[in-house]
Short mmCIF file of C-alpha atoms in Angstrom, two decimals:
data_model
loop_
_atom_site.label_atom_id
_atom_site.label_comp_id
_atom_site.label_asym_id
_atom_site.label_seq_id
_atom_site.Cartn_x
_atom_site.Cartn_y
_atom_site.Cartn_z
CA MET A 166 119.06 135.14 100.76
CA ARG A 167 120.10 138.60 101.13
CA GLN A 168 121.46 139.16 104.71
CA PRO A 169 119.86 141.78 106.89
CA LYS A 170 121.96 144.71 108.01
CA TYR A 171 122.33 145.26 111.74
CA LEU A 172 123.79 147.42 114.34
CA MET A 173 125.97 145.66 117.17
CA VAL A 174 125.50 147.19 120.38
CA GLU A 175 128.48 146.64 122.73
CA THR A 176 128.01 149.51 125.04
CA PRO A 177 125.72 151.15 127.41
CA GLN A 178 125.67 154.38 125.08
CA GLY A 179 125.03 151.90 122.11
CA LEU A 180 122.06 150.58 123.86
CA ARG A 181 120.93 154.11 124.94
CA GLU A 182 120.88 155.05 121.50
CA ALA A 183 119.14 152.06 120.19
CA CYS A 184 116.38 152.65 122.77
CA ALA A 185 115.97 156.30 121.53
CA ILE A 186 114.76 155.10 118.36
CA LEU A 187 112.83 151.63 119.84
CA ALA A 188 110.68 154.26 122.11
CA GLY A 189 109.24 155.81 119.08
CA ALA A 190 108.28 152.15 117.37
CA ALA A 191 104.66 150.98 117.76
CA THR A 192 105.91 147.38 117.43
CA VAL A 193 109.00 145.77 118.42
CA ALA A 194 110.35 142.43 117.18
CA LEU A 195 112.39 140.69 120.00
CA ASP A 196 114.45 137.41 120.08
CA LEU A 197 117.25 136.30 122.95
CA GLU A 198 120.00 133.85 122.41
CA ALA A 199 120.83 131.99 125.58
CA ASP A 200 123.27 129.13 126.62
CA THR A 201 121.86 126.12 128.22
CA LEU A 202 123.69 123.50 126.23
CA PHE A 203 127.52 124.22 126.91
CA HIS A 204 127.90 125.50 130.50
CA TYR A 205 126.19 125.32 133.98
CA GLY A 206 123.10 127.08 134.39
CA GLU A 207 121.29 129.77 132.18
CA THR A 208 123.05 132.77 130.71
CA ALA A 209 121.48 135.18 128.35
CA CYS A 210 124.06 136.00 125.50
CA LEU A 211 122.41 138.20 122.74
CA ALA A 212 119.15 140.29 122.41
CA GLN A 213 118.00 141.02 118.76
CA LEU A 214 115.56 143.92 118.48
CA SER A 215 114.12 145.45 115.65
CA ASP A 216 111.50 148.17 114.84
CA GLY A 217 110.71 146.94 111.40
CA ALA A 218 113.16 149.21 109.93
CA GLN A 219 116.59 148.71 111.85
CA ILE A 220 117.97 145.80 113.53
CA TRP A 221 120.15 146.18 116.80
CA LEU A 222 122.16 142.92 118.30
CA VAL A 223 122.66 143.44 122.03
CA ASP A 224 125.67 141.74 123.21
CA LEU A 225 124.59 140.91 126.78
CA ARG A 226 128.16 139.74 127.40
CA GLN A 227 129.28 143.32 127.09
CA VAL A 228 126.28 145.31 128.10
CA THR A 229 125.08 143.60 131.37
CA ASP A 230 122.72 146.07 132.42
CA ILE A 231 119.70 146.38 129.95
CA SER A 232 117.41 148.62 132.20
CA PRO A 233 117.14 150.90 129.21
CA LEU A 234 115.00 148.63 127.60
CA LYS A 235 112.68 148.02 130.67
CA PRO A 236 110.35 150.88 129.36
CA ILE A 237 109.81 149.73 126.11
CA LEU A 238 109.22 146.21 126.79
CA GLU A 239 106.66 146.88 129.51
CA ASN A 240 105.13 150.02 127.75
CA THR A 241 101.54 148.39 126.94
CA ALA A 242 101.20 150.73 124.21
CA VAL A 243 104.30 148.85 122.34
CA GLU A 244 103.46 145.51 121.06
CA LYS A 245 106.40 143.05 121.23
CA VAL A 246 106.22 140.29 118.30
CA LEU A 247 108.61 137.23 119.39
CA HIS A 248 108.39 133.49 117.76
CA GLY A 249 107.93 130.98 120.69
CA ALA A 250 107.99 133.55 123.31
CA ASP A 251 107.68 131.25 126.26
CA TYR A 252 111.40 131.03 127.29
CA ASP A 253 112.29 134.24 126.22
CA ILE A 254 109.68 136.17 128.46
CA ARG A 255 110.79 134.12 131.43
CA LEU A 256 114.49 134.66 130.74
CA LEU A 257 113.64 138.42 130.68
CA ARG A 258 111.93 137.93 134.10
CA ARG A 259 114.35 135.96 135.92
CA HIS A 260 117.47 137.76 134.77
CA PHE A 261 116.60 141.29 134.26
CA GLY A 262 113.31 141.92 136.25
CA ILE A 263 111.63 142.75 133.03
CA ASN A 264 107.78 141.87 132.50
CA CYS A 265 107.49 141.94 128.58
CA ARG A 266 103.73 142.57 127.78
CA PRO A 267 101.78 142.94 125.78
CA ILE A 268 103.29 140.30 123.17
CA PHE A 269 102.17 139.03 119.85
CA ASP A 270 103.68 135.32 119.41
CA THR A 271 103.86 134.18 115.80
CA GLU A 272 104.31 130.59 116.80
CA VAL A 273 101.03 130.43 118.63
CA ALA A 274 99.56 132.43 115.51
CA ALA A 275 101.00 129.86 113.25
CA ARG A 276 99.35 127.03 115.22
CA PHE A 277 95.90 128.71 115.05
CA LEU A 278 96.27 129.29 111.20
CA GLY A 279 96.39 125.44 111.18
CA MET A 280 100.17 125.20 110.45
CA ARG A 281 101.50 121.77 111.76
CA ARG A 282 105.27 122.99 111.65
CA SER A 283 105.35 126.16 113.51
CA GLY A 284 108.68 126.50 113.95
CA LEU A 285 110.46 129.85 112.82
CA ALA A 286 112.52 128.32 109.92
CA GLU A 287 109.14 126.65 108.68
CA VAL A 288 106.95 129.73 108.73
CA LEU A 289 109.51 131.87 107.06
CA ALA A 290 109.88 129.47 104.23
CA LYS A 291 106.17 129.00 103.87
CA ARG A 292 105.45 132.65 104.09
CA PHE A 293 108.51 134.54 102.44
CA GLY A 294 110.50 131.76 100.74
CA VAL A 295 113.12 132.46 103.25
CA VAL A 296 115.73 129.68 104.55
CA LEU A 297 117.25 129.69 107.96
CA ASP A 298 119.99 127.77 108.60
CA LYS A 299 119.27 125.86 111.79
CA LYS A 300 122.89 124.53 112.64
CA PHE A 301 122.81 127.94 114.65
CA GLN A 302 120.31 127.01 116.90
CA LYS A 303 122.77 124.88 119.03
CA ARG A 304 125.86 127.00 118.85
CA ASP A 305 127.62 128.15 121.79
CA TRP A 306 126.41 131.70 122.18
CA MET A 307 128.76 132.29 124.88
CA GLN A 308 131.89 132.32 122.67
CA ARG A 309 133.30 135.70 121.80
CA PRO A 310 133.98 136.96 119.33
CA LEU A 311 130.38 136.07 117.58
CA THR A 312 131.31 134.95 113.87
CA ALA A 313 129.69 137.01 111.02
CA GLU A 314 127.44 134.13 110.24
CA MET A 315 125.99 133.95 113.92
CA CYS A 316 125.23 137.81 113.93
CA SER A 317 123.64 137.33 110.48
CA TYR A 318 121.53 134.26 111.65
CA ALA A 319 120.61 136.16 114.66
CA ALA A 320 119.64 139.40 113.02
CA ALA A 321 117.28 137.10 110.58
CA ASP A 322 115.56 135.91 113.35
CA VAL A 323 114.18 139.04 114.18
CA HIS A 324 113.99 140.76 110.33
CA TRP A 325 110.71 139.35 109.33
CA LEU A 326 108.73 139.39 112.46
CA VAL A 327 107.13 142.51 112.44
CA ARG A 328 105.92 141.98 108.59
CA LEU A 329 104.94 138.45 109.41
CA ALA A 330 102.74 139.33 112.47
CA GLY A 331 100.79 141.72 110.50
CA LEU A 332 99.97 139.38 107.72
CA MET A 333 99.14 136.72 110.30
CA LYS A 334 96.79 139.15 112.01
CA ALA A 335 94.84 139.61 108.72
CA ASP A 336 94.87 136.00 108.28
CA LEU A 337 93.32 135.45 111.67
CA THR A 338 90.90 138.45 111.44
CA GLY A 339 89.56 136.82 108.19
CA LEU A 340 88.98 133.26 110.16
CA GLY A 341 87.54 134.99 113.35
CA ARG A 342 90.25 133.67 115.42
CA LEU A 343 92.62 137.01 116.19
CA ALA A 344 90.74 137.27 119.26
CA TRP A 345 91.60 133.59 120.55
CA VAL A 346 95.28 134.39 119.52
CA LYS A 347 95.36 137.41 121.50
CA GLU A 348 94.01 135.70 124.87
CA GLU A 349 96.38 132.93 124.34
CA CYS A 350 99.24 135.41 124.03
CA ASP A 351 98.09 137.33 126.98
CA ILE A 352 98.01 134.34 129.21
CA LEU A 353 101.60 133.53 128.01
CA ALA A 354 102.96 137.12 128.54
CA HIS A 355 101.72 136.68 132.23
CA SER A 356 103.10 133.22 132.78
CA SER A 357 106.42 134.78 133.71
CA ASP A 358 104.73 136.01 136.94
CA ARG A 359 104.15 132.58 138.26
CA ILE A 360 107.47 132.10 140.30
CA ARG A 361 107.83 128.48 140.88
CA GLU A 362 108.29 127.66 144.45
CA PRO A 363 111.63 125.47 145.13
CA GLY A 364 110.91 122.02 145.46
CA PRO A 365 112.39 118.48 145.15
CA LEU A 366 114.18 118.17 141.65
CA PHE A 367 112.23 115.08 140.92
CA LEU A 368 109.16 117.30 139.84
CA GLY A 369 111.16 118.31 136.84
CA PHE A 370 112.06 114.59 135.71
CA LYS A 371 109.95 112.90 133.25
CA GLY A 372 108.38 109.52 134.56
CA ALA A 373 109.13 110.60 138.26
CA ASP A 374 105.16 110.29 138.92
CA LEU A 375 105.52 106.62 138.35
CA LEU A 376 108.33 105.62 140.63
CA ASP A 377 107.64 104.14 144.02
CA ARG A 378 109.04 106.24 147.03
CA ARG A 379 112.29 104.02 147.32
CA ASN A 380 113.10 104.86 143.94
CA LEU A 381 111.96 108.30 144.10
CA ALA A 382 114.71 108.85 146.71
CA ILE A 383 117.28 107.11 144.46
CA LEU A 384 116.05 109.72 141.71
CA GLU A 385 116.48 112.74 144.13
CA SER A 386 119.80 111.81 145.45
CA LEU A 387 121.17 111.33 141.91
CA LEU A 388 119.77 114.40 140.60
CA GLN A 389 121.22 116.46 143.72
CA ALA A 390 124.56 114.76 143.22
CA ARG A 391 124.26 115.61 139.13
CA GLU A 392 123.53 119.20 139.87
CA SER A 393 126.93 119.57 141.94
CA LEU A 394 128.85 117.71 139.51
CA ALA A 395 127.70 119.90 136.72
CA GLU A 396 128.40 123.17 138.71
CA GLN A 397 131.84 121.89 139.36
CA ARG A 398 132.48 121.04 135.70
CA ASP A 399 130.80 123.83 134.39
CA ARG A 400 128.41 121.82 132.18
CA PRO A 401 124.56 121.09 131.61
CA PRO A 402 123.38 118.46 133.75
CA PHE A 403 122.14 116.46 131.03
CA LYS A 404 125.52 116.25 129.86
CA VAL A 405 126.88 115.05 133.21
CA LEU A 406 124.45 112.32 133.61
CA SER A 407 121.83 111.80 130.99
CA PRO A 408 118.19 111.07 131.91
CA ASP A 409 118.44 107.46 130.20
CA VAL A 410 121.76 106.80 132.41
CA ILE A 411 119.74 107.94 135.56
CA ARG A 412 116.77 105.59 134.65
CA GLN A 413 119.19 102.40 134.26
CA ILE A 414 121.02 103.36 137.80
CA ILE A 415 117.58 103.33 139.31
CA ARG A 416 116.37 100.06 137.72
CA GLU A 417 119.81 98.48 138.69
CA ARG A 418 120.55 99.86 142.00
CA PRO A 419 124.43 99.55 141.93
CA GLU A 420 126.21 99.16 145.13
CA THR A 421 129.42 98.35 144.14
CA ASP A 422 131.85 100.29 141.24
CA LEU A 423 131.93 97.06 139.44
CA GLU A 424 127.93 96.96 139.29
CA LEU A 425 128.29 100.64 138.18
CA LEU A 426 130.67 100.05 135.78
CA ARG A 427 128.22 97.58 133.78
CA ILE A 428 125.73 100.64 133.06
CA ASP A 429 126.27 102.15 129.86
CA GLY A 430 128.07 105.24 129.27
CA LEU A 431 129.75 104.94 133.11
CA GLY A 432 132.92 102.97 132.10
CA ARG A 433 134.38 106.16 130.66
CA ARG A 434 134.21 108.18 133.93
CA SER A 435 136.43 108.66 136.55
CA GLY A 436 136.61 106.81 139.53
CA THR A 437 135.78 110.01 141.61
CA PHE A 438 132.74 110.72 139.37
CA ARG A 439 131.38 107.27 139.86
CA ALA A 440 132.49 107.38 143.79
CA VAL A 441 129.91 110.33 143.77
CA VAL A 442 127.24 108.39 142.02
CA LEU A 443 127.60 105.53 144.37
CA THR A 444 127.21 107.61 147.23
CA ALA A 445 124.07 108.99 146.28
CA VAL A 446 122.43 105.62 145.55
CA ARG A 447 123.61 104.58 148.79
CA ASN A 448 122.33 107.57 150.74
CA ALA A 449 119.07 106.82 149.22
CA LEU A 450 119.21 103.01 150.14
CA ASP A 451 119.86 103.76 153.71
CA LEU A 452 117.33 106.34 153.78
CA PRO A 453 114.71 105.13 156.78
CA ASP A 454 111.27 104.55 155.29
CA GLU A 455 109.35 107.53 157.24
CA GLN A 456 111.93 109.92 155.60
CA LEU A 457 111.21 108.83 151.94
CA PRO A 458 109.53 111.24 149.53
CA GLU A 459 106.65 111.26 147.86
CA TYR A 460 105.24 112.56 144.61
CA PRO A 461 102.74 115.22 145.41
CA ARG A 462 99.13 114.12 145.07
CA GLY A 463 97.27 115.95 142.50
CA ILE A 464 100.50 116.36 140.32
CA GLY A 465 100.91 114.00 137.30
CA ARG A 466 99.17 111.38 139.31
CA ARG A 467 95.45 111.52 138.47
CA PRO A 468 92.97 109.80 140.95
CA SER A 469 90.56 107.06 139.59
CA ARG A 470 87.22 108.23 138.27
CA SER A 471 83.65 106.85 137.92
CA HIS A 472 82.41 105.38 134.84
CA ARG A 473 80.12 108.42 134.20
CA PHE A 474 83.42 110.65 134.52
CA GLN A 475 85.35 108.36 132.07
CA ALA A 476 82.30 108.19 129.65
CA ARG A 477 82.27 112.21 129.99
CA VAL A 478 85.97 112.20 128.93
CA GLN A 479 85.40 110.02 126.28
CA GLY A 480 82.59 111.92 124.78
CA LEU A 481 84.43 115.34 125.08
CA LYS A 482 87.58 113.64 123.28
CA GLU A 483 85.57 112.33 120.29
CA TRP A 484 83.85 115.96 120.20
CA ARG A 485 87.10 117.68 120.31
CA ASP A 486 88.59 115.56 117.77
CA SER A 487 85.59 116.33 115.08
CA ARG A 488 85.92 119.74 116.08
CA SER A 489 89.33 120.08 115.22
CA ALA A 490 89.25 118.28 112.27
CA ALA A 491 86.75 120.78 110.90
CA LEU A 492 88.66 123.82 111.80
CA GLY A 493 91.80 122.34 110.71
CA LEU A 494 93.54 122.83 114.03
CA ASP A 495 95.42 120.30 116.34
CA GLY A 496 93.31 119.08 119.07
CA SER A 497 95.10 120.50 121.92
CA LEU A 498 94.37 124.05 120.91
CA VAL A 499 90.57 123.32 120.72
CA CYS A 500 90.56 121.34 124.07
CA ALA A 501 93.62 119.97 125.82
CA ASN A 502 93.21 116.91 127.82
CA SER A 503 93.92 118.76 130.87
CA VAL A 504 90.94 120.90 130.39
CA ILE A 505 88.85 117.97 129.21
CA GLN A 506 89.65 116.13 132.94
CA GLU A 507 88.46 119.36 134.26
CA LEU A 508 85.43 119.60 132.37
CA ALA A 509 84.14 116.19 132.75
CA ALA A 510 84.17 116.89 136.83
CA VAL A 511 82.08 119.84 136.31
CA LYS A 512 78.44 118.87 137.90
CA CYS A 513 75.44 119.60 135.62
CA PRO A 514 76.34 122.63 133.59
CA VAL A 515 73.54 124.30 131.98
CA THR A 516 74.87 127.29 130.34
CA PRO A 517 78.41 128.20 129.54
CA ASP A 518 78.50 130.76 132.42
CA ASP A 519 78.52 127.58 134.59
CA LEU A 520 81.87 126.38 132.79
CA GLY A 521 83.50 129.70 134.44
CA ARG A 522 84.97 127.38 137.27
CA VAL A 523 86.95 125.38 134.70
CA LYS A 524 90.32 127.29 135.47
CA ARG A 525 92.14 126.04 132.31
CA LEU A 526 89.07 126.70 130.02
CA ARG A 527 89.82 130.23 128.04
CA LYS A 528 87.27 132.72 127.51
CA TRP A 529 87.16 132.15 123.79
CA GLN A 530 86.93 128.46 124.12
CA ASN A 531 83.78 129.22 126.36
CA ARG A 532 82.45 131.72 124.01
CA GLU A 533 83.10 129.35 120.79
CA PHE A 534 82.37 126.04 122.14
CA GLY A 535 80.50 126.31 125.72
CA ALA A 536 77.07 125.55 124.57
CA GLU A 537 78.19 122.52 122.84
CA ILE A 538 80.18 121.39 125.87
CA CYS A 539 77.23 122.06 128.31
CA ASN A 540 74.87 119.52 125.77
CA LEU A 541 77.69 117.00 126.23
CA LEU A 542 77.93 116.80 129.67
CA ARG A 543 73.96 117.06 130.37
#
């Protein structure tokens, strides 16, 4: 594959010159490379942009003020095309205060076109016969200088997006699904508006909702210790103490260094490191019962429901599976399990208008399937 040409932007003046051209574009392709795998925290390293004719690679280690991009990325008359936009738009909001919208997410579009494998490499291979080298996905984008190979990979990520979006829109229009994707993209674009309130670290740990309060205290104490160790060592938390090791520590509840050494992966750790882990466990075990944390009700844990509710859930799932098979779509797109749970709790809906109280139900889903859902729930 012939490598796309690009302009490297390493100065504020270079960014202003790029923005002068991008400001006249109706569509801008965008991608970001960030580091979460090699260092502590989250660092935006590179921004790739294209107007469909030119490509710019903005070195975010050199150009830290990207405010000239803000009017373009927030211009409602300029469509931004991304693939797997969720992380990038949150990164733009958190680090640069940019609300990127409107967007067209080609990953979302691929799923609504029935593609089971919707990664960019798979989509480009199917559409254009292009082969992307996935090895660069897990490279250290903080390193400088960037290699020519890394820059070519980054440029290829946006090179095809404007053209790809146009082809996908035509296909979606033919299937009557373009409005579906536009609504999904709009919801995605505004998801960055929701600022997560600070809370216990265990809320982001898979399986925490299944733990009793004492084990939840151990988990939180370990996660706090891991965060501190990760920051001191400039390492991602998961590389300091993996989720599997944390789960084993919770099960074993070691109280001595000898007991801790029996846990896989900790024998190679320094005595200082193990002492921090042991202290975290002991602090949680010594915590009075009245101070133990509790997993928030309504998050993860579902209350028991009546037989009628369960029957509704089963009926909705059977309908969803049949409908999604007929459409050639993944069932979660037609009606996710979380939406089914909400629908099953609605009292006696007569018309699709009555389903408006179901917050997670999309407008397009109500238009397309509302009457069928009401018939199932009567």
